mmCIF file of N, CA and C in Angstrom:
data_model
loop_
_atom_site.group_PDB
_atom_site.id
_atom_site.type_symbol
_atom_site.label_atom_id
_atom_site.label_comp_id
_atom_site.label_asym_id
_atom_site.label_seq_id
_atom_site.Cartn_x
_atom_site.Cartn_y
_atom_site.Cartn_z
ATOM 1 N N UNK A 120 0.822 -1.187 0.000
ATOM 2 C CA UNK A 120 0.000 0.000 0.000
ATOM 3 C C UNK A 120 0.865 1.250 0.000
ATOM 4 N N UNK A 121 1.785 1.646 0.837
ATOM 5 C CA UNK A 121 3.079 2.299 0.685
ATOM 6 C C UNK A 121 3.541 2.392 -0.869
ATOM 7 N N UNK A 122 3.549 1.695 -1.537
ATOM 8 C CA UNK A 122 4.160 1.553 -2.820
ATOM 9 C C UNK A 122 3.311 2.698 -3.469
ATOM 10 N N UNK A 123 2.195 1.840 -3.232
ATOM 11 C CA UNK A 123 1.279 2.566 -4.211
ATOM 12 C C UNK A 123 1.176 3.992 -4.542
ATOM 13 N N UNK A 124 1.253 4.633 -2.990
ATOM 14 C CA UNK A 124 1.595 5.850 -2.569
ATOM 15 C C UNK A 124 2.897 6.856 -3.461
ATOM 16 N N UNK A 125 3.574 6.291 -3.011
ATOM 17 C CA UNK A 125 5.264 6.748 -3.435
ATOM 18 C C UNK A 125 4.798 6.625 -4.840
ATOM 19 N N UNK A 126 4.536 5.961 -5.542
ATOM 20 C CA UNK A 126 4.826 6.220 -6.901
ATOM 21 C C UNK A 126 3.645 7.059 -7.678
ATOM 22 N N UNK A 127 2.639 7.650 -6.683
ATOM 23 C CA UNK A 127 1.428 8.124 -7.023
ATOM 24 C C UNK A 127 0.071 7.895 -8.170
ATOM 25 N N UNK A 128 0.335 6.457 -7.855
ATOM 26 C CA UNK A 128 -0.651 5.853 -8.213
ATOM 27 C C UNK A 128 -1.933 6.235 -7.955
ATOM 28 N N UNK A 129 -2.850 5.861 -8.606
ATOM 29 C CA UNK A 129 -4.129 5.934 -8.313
ATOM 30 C C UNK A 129 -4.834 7.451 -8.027
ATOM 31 N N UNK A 130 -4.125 8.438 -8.046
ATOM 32 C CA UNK A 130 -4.979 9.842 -7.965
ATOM 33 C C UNK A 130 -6.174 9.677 -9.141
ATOM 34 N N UNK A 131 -5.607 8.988 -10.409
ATOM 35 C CA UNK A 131 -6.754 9.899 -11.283
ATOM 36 C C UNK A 131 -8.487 9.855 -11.033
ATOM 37 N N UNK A 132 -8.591 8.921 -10.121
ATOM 38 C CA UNK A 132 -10.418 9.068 -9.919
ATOM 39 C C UNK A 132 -10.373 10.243 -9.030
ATOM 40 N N UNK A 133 -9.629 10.465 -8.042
ATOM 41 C CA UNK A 133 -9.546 11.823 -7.223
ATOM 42 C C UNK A 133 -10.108 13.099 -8.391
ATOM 43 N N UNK A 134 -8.995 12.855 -9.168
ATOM 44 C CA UNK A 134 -9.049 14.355 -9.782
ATOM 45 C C UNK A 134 -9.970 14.131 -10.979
ATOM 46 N N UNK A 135 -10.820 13.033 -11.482
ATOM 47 C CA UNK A 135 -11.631 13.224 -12.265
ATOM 48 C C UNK A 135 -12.922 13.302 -11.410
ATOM 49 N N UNK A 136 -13.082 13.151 -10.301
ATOM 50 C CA UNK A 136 -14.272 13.422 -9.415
ATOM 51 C C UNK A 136 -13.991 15.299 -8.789
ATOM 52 N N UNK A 137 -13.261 15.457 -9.005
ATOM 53 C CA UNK A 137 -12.962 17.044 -8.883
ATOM 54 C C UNK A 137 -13.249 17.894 -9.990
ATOM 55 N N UNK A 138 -12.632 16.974 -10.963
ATOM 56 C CA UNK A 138 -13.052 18.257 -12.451
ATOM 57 C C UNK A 138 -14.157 17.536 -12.938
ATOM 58 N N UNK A 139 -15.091 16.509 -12.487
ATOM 59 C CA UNK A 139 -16.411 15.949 -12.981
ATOM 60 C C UNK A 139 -17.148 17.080 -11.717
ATOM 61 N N UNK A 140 -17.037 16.920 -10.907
ATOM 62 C CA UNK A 140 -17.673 18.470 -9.948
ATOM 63 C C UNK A 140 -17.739 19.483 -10.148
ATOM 64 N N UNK A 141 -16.952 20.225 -10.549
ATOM 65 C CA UNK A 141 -16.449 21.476 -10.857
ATOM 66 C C UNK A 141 -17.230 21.373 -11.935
ATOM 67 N N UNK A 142 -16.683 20.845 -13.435
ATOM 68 C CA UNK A 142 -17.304 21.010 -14.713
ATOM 69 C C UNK A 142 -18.998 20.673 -14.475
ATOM 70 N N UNK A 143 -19.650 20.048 -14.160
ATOM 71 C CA UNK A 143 -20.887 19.905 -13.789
ATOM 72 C C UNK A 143 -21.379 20.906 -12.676
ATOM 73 N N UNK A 144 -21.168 21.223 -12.023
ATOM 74 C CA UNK A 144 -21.269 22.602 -11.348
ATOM 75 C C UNK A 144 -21.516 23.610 -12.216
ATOM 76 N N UNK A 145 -20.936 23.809 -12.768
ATOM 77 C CA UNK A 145 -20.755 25.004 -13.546
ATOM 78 C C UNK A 145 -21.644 25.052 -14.660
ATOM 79 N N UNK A 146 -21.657 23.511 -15.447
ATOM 80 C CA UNK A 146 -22.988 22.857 -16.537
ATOM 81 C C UNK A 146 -24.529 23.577 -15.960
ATOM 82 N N UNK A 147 -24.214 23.037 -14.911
ATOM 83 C CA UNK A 147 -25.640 23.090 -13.889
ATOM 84 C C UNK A 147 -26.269 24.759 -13.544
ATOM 85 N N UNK A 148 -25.286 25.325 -13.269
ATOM 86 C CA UNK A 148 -25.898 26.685 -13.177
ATOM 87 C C UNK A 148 -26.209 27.456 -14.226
ATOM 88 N N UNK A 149 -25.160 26.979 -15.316
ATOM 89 C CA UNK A 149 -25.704 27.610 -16.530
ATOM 90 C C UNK A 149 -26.996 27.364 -16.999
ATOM 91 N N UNK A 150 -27.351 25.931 -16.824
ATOM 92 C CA UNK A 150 -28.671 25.843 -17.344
ATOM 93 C C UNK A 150 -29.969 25.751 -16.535
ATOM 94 N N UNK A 151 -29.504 25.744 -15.250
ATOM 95 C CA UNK A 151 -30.244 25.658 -14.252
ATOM 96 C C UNK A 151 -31.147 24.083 -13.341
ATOM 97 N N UNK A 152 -29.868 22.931 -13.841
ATOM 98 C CA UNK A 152 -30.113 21.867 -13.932
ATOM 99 C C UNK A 152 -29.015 21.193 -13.017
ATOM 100 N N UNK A 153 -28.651 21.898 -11.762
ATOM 101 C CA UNK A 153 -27.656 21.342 -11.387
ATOM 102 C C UNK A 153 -27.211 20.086 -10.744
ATOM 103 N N UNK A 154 -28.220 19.336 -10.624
ATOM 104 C CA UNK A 154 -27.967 18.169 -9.852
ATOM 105 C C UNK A 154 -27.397 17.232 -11.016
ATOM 106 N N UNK A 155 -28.732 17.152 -12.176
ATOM 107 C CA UNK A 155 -28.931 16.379 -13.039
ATOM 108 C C UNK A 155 -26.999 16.470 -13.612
ATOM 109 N N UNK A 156 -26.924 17.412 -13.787
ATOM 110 C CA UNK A 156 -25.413 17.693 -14.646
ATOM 111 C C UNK A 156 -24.093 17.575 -13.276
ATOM 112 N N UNK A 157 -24.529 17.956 -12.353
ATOM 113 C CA UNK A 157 -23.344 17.482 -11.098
ATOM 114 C C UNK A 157 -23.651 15.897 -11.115
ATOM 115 N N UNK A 158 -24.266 15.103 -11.472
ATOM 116 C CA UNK A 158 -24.153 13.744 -11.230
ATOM 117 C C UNK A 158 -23.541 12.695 -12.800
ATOM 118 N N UNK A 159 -24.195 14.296 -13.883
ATOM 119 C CA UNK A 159 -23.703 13.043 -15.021
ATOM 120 C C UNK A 159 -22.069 13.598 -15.343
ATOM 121 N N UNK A 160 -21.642 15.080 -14.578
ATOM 122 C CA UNK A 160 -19.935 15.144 -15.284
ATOM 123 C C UNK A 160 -19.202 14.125 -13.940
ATOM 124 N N UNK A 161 -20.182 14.110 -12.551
ATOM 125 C CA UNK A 161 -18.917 13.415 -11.030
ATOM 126 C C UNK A 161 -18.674 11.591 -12.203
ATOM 127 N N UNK A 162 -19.982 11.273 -12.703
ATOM 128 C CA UNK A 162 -19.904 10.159 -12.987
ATOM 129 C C UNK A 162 -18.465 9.789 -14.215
ATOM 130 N N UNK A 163 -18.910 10.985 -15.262
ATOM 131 C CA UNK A 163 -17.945 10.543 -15.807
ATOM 132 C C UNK A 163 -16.579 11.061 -15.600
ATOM 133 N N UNK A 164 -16.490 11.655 -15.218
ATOM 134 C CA UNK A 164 -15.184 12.099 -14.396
ATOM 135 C C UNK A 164 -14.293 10.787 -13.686
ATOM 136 N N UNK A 165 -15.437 9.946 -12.639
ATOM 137 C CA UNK A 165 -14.686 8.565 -11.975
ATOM 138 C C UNK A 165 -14.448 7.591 -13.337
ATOM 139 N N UNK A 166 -15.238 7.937 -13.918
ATOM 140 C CA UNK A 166 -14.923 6.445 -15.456
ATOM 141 C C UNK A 166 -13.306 7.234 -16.025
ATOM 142 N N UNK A 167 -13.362 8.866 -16.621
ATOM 143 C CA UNK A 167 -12.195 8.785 -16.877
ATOM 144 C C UNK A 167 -11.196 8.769 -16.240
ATOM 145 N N UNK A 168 -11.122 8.744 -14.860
ATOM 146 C CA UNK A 168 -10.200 8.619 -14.106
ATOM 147 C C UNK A 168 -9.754 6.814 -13.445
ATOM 148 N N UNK A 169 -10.937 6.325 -13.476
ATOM 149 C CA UNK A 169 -10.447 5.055 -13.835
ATOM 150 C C UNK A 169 -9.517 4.576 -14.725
ATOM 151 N N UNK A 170 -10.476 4.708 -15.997
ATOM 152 C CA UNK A 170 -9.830 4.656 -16.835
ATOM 153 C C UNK A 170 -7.613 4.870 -17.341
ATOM 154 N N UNK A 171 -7.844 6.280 -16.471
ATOM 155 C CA UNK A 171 -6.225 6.719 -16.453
ATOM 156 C C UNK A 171 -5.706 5.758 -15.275
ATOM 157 N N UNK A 172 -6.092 5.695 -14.489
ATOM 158 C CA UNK A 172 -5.332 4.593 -13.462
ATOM 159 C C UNK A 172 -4.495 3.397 -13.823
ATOM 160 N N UNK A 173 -6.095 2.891 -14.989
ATOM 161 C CA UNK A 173 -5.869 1.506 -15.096
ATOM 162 C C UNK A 173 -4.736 1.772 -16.270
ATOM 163 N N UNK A 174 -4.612 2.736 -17.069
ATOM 164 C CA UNK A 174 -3.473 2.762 -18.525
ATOM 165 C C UNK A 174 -2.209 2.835 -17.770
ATOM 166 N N UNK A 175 -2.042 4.039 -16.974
ATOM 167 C CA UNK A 175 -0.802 4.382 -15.950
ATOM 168 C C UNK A 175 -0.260 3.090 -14.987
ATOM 169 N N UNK A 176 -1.036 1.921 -14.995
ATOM 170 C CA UNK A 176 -0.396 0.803 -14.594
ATOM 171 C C UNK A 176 0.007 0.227 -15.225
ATOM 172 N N UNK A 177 -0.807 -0.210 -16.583
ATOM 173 C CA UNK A 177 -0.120 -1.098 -17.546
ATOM 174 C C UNK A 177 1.342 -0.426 -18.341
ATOM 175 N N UNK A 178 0.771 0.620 -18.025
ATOM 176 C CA UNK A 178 2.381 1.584 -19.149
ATOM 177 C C UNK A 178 3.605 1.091 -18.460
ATOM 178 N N UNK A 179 3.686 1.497 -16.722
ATOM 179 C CA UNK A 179 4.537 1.156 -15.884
ATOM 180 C C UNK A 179 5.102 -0.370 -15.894
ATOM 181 N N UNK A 180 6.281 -0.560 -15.962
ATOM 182 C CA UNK A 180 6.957 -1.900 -16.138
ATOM 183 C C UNK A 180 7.235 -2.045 -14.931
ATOM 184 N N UNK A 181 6.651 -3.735 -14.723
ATOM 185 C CA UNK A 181 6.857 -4.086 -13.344
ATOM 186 C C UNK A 181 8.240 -4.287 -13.162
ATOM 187 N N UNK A 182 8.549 -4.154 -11.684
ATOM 188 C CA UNK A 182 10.051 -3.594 -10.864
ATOM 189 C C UNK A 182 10.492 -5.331 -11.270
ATOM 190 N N UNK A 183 12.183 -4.978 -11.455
ATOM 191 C CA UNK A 183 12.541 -6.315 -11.933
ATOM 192 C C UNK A 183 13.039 -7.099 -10.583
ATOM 193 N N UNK A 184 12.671 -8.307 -10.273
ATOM 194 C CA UNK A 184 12.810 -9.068 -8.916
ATOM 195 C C UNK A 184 13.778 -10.466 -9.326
ATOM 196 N N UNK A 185 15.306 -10.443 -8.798
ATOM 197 C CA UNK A 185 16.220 -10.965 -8.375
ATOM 198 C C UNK A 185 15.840 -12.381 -8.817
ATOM 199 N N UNK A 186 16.135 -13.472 -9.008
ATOM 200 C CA UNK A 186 15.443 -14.999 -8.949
ATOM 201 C C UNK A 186 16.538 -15.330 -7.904
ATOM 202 N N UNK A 187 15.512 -16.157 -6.896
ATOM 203 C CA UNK A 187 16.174 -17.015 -5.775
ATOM 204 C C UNK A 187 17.083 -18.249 -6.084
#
């Protein structure tokens, strides 16, 4: 879990639930629909931030381990 940390893994649902807030926030007042649009940018915000998680792992080459 430490690992995970240090190499800063896993933020991107953080920050796509931040700019899926924000950008839907902002959707929402413009049109006066704010829930409806704060729930469909938070949503996709966690998919694209999934999404980046899961690429940013596979890109990363696993650490090379010694044979016993």
């Amino acid at each position: 879990m430490a690992d995970a940390r240090d190499k800063g893994n896993g933020r991107g649902v953080g920050v796509g639930m931040a700019l899926g807030a924000g950008v839907g926030a902002a959707i929402g007042a413009a049109t006066g629909e704010i829930a409806m649009w704060l729930a469909i940018c938070l949503g996709l915000g966690i998919a694209f931030g999934a999404s980046a998680d899961a690429h940013a792992k596979r890109a990363d080459p696993p650490a090379h381990r010694p044979e016993p």
